[in-house]
Short mmCIF file of C-alpha atoms in Angstrom, two decimals:
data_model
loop_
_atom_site.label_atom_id
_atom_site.label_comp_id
_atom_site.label_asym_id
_atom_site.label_seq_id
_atom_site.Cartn_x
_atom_site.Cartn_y
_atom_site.Cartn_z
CA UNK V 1 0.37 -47.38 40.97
CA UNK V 2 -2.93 -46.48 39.84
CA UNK V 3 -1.72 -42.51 40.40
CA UNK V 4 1.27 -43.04 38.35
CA UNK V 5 -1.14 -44.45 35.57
CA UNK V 6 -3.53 -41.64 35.60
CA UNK V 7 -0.75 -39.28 35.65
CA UNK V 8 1.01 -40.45 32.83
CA UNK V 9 -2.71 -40.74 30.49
CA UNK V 10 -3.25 -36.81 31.98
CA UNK V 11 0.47 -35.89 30.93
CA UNK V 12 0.16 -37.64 27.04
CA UNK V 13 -3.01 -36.37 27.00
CA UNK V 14 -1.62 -32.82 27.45
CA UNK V 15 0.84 -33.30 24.91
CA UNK V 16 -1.15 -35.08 22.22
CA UNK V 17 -3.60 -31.74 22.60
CA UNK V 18 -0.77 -29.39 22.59
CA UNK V 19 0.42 -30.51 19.25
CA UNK V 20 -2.69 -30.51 17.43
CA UNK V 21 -3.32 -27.17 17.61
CA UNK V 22 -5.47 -25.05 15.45
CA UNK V 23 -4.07 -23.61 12.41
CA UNK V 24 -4.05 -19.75 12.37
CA UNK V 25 -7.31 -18.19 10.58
CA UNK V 26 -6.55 -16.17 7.66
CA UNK V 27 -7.74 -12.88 8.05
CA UNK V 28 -9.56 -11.18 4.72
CA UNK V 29 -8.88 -7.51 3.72
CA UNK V 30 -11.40 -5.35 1.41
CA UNK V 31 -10.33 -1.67 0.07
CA UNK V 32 -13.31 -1.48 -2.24
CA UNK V 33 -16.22 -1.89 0.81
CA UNK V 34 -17.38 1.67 0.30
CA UNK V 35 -17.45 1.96 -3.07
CA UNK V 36 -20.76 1.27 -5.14
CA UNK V 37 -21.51 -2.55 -6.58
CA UNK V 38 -20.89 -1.23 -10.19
CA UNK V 39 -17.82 0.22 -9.55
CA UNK V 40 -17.11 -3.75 -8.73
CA UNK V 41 -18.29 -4.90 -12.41
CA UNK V 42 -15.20 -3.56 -14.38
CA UNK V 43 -15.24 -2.07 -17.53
CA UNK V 44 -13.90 -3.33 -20.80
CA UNK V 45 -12.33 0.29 -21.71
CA UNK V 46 -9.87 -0.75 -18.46
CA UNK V 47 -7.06 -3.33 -18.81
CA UNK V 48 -5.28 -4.02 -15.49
CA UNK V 49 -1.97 -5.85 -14.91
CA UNK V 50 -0.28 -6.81 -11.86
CA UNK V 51 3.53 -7.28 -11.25
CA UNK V 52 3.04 -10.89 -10.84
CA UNK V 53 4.78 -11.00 -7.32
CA UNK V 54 1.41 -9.09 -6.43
CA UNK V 55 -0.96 -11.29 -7.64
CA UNK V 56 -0.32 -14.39 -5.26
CA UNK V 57 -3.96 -13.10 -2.93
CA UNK V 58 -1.76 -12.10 -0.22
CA UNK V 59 -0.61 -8.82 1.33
CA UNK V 60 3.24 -8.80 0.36
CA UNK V 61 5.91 -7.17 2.31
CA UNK V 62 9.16 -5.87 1.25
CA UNK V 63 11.62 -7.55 3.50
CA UNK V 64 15.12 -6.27 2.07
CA UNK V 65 15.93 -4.50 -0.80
CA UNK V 66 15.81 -7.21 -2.83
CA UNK V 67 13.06 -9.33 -1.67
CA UNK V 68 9.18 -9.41 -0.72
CA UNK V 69 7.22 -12.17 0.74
CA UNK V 70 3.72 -13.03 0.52
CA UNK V 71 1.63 -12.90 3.79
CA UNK V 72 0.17 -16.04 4.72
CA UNK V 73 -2.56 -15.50 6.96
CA UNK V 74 -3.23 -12.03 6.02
CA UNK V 75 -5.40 -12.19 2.27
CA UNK V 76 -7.01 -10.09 0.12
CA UNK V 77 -11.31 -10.49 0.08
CA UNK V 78 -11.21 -10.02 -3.38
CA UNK V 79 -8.45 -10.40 -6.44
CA UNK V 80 -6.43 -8.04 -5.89
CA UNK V 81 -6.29 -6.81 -9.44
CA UNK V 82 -10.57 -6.42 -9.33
CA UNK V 83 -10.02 -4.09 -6.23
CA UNK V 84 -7.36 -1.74 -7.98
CA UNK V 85 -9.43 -1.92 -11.38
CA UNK V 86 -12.75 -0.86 -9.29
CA UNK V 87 -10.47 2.16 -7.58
CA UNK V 88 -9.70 3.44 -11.07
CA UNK V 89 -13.50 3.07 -12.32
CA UNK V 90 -14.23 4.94 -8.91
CA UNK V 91 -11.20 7.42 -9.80
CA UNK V 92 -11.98 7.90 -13.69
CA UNK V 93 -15.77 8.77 -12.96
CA UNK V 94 -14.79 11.49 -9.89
CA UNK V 95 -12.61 12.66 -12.53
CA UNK V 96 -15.24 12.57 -15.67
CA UNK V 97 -12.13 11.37 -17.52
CA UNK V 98 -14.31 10.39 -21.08
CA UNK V 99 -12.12 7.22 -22.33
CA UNK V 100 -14.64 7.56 -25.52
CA UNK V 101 -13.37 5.02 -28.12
CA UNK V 102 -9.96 4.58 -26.28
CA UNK V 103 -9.09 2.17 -23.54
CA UNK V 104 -6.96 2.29 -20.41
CA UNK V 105 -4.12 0.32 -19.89
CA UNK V 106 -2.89 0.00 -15.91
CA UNK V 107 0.54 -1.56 -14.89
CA UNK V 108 0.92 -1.82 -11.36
CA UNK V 109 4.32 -2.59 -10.49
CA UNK V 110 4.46 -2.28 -6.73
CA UNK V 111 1.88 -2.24 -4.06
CA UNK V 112 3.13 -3.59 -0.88
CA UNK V 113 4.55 -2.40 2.55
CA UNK V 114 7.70 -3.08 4.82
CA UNK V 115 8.50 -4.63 8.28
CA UNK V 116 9.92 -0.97 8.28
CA UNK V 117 6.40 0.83 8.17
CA UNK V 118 6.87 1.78 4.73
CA UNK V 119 4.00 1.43 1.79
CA UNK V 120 5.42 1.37 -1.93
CA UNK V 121 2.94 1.98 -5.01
CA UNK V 122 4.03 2.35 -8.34
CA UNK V 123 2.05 2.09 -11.45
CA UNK V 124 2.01 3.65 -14.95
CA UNK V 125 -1.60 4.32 -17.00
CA UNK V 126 -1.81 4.69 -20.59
CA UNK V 127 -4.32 5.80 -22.96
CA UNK V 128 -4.75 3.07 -25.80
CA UNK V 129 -6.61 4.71 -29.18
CA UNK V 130 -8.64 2.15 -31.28
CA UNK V 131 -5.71 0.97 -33.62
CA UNK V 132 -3.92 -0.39 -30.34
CA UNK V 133 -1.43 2.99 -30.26
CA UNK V 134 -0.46 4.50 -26.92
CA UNK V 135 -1.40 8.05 -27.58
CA UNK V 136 -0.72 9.20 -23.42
CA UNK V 137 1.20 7.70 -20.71
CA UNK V 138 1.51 9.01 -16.95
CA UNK V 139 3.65 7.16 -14.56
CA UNK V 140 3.32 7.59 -10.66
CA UNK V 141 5.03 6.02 -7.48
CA UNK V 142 4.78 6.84 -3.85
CA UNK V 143 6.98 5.96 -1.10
CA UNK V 144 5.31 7.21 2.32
CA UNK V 145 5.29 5.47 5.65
CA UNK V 146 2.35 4.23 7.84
CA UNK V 147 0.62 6.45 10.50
CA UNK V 148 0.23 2.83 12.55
CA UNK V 149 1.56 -0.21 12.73
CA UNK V 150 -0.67 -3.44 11.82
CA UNK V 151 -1.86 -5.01 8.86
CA UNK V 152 -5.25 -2.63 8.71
CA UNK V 153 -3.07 0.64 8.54
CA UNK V 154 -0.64 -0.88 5.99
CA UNK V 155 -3.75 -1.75 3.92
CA UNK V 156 -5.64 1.86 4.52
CA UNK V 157 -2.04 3.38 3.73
CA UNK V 158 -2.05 1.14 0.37
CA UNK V 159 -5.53 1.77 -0.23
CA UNK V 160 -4.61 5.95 0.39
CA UNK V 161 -1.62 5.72 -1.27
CA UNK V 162 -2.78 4.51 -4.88
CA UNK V 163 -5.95 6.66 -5.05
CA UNK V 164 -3.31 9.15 -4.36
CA UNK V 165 -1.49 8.52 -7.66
CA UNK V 166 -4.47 7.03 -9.30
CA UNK V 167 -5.61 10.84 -9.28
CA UNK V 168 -2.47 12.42 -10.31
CA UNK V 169 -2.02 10.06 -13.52
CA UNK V 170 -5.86 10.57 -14.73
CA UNK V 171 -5.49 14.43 -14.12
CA UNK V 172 -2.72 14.60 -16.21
CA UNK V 173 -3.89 12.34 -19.04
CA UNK V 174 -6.94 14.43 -18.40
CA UNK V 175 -4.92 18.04 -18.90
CA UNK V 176 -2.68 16.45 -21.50
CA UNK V 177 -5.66 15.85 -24.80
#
């Protein structure tokens, strides 16, 4: 009888453990870590915008077509708008783009990846004069797939992917004065 007893505390003890298990750990991600601490202070010549679907603080995946979902374990480290701004500082200065009186308006309509192994970044930059009139405009997107699979190649791929166009835009509003 006693066995039976000590059996049946072992057994509900099992269980009761087994269903409070540990919630998963979200895991951080950081694109800007190499770049220098004022490249992180932003600039007031630089407005950046997000596709609000991006701005949520997790990775998002396009799941159909049609749809995207937000990651739930898997975060940005910073906002993810203050990461992209600091790549264009970073960008603007390899460049020496001179914004002079003018400011730099960024749209970023799509920066996510795919079950599929895809990465898709789209955004369009335009030069703003003082009177608030878009004098420039350069619009970029890439579509490109992931050497690896995993949440650290999508992000390297993302991070790749819009210095990629981030370059291309401020060349040719660069080439176009």
């Amino acid at each position: 009888m006693k066995s039976r007893i000590l059996t049946g505390l072992v057994l509900c003890a099992t269980i009761l453990a087994g269903c409070s298990s540990d919630t998963p750990s979200q895991i951080r991600y950081s694109m800007v870590q190499d770049l220098k601490p004022e490249m992180m202070s932003g600039s007031d010549k630089i407005n950046l915008q997000l596709n609000p679907v991006l701005d949520g603080g997790g990775i998002v995946l396009q799941v159909s077509e049609h749809s995207l979902r937000e990651a739930r374990f898997h975060r940005w480290a910073e906002p993810l708008n203050e990461q992209l701004e600091a790549l264009v500082i970073n960008t603007i200065k390899q460049e020496n783009f001179s914004l002079r009186d003018q400011t730099l308006d960024v749209y970023v309509s799509r920066f996510q990846g795919s079950e599929a192994g895809k990465i898709y970044v789209s955004a369009s930059f335009s030069v703003v004069n003082a009177k608030g009139q878009t004098i420039r405009t350069a619009s970029r997107q890439l579509e490109t797939e992931q050497q690896t699979a995993g949440y650290d190649a999508l992000v390297a791929a993302l991070r790749s992917g819009f210095d990629k166009i981030c370059h291309e835009a401020i060349a040719e509003l660069k080439g176009s004065k």
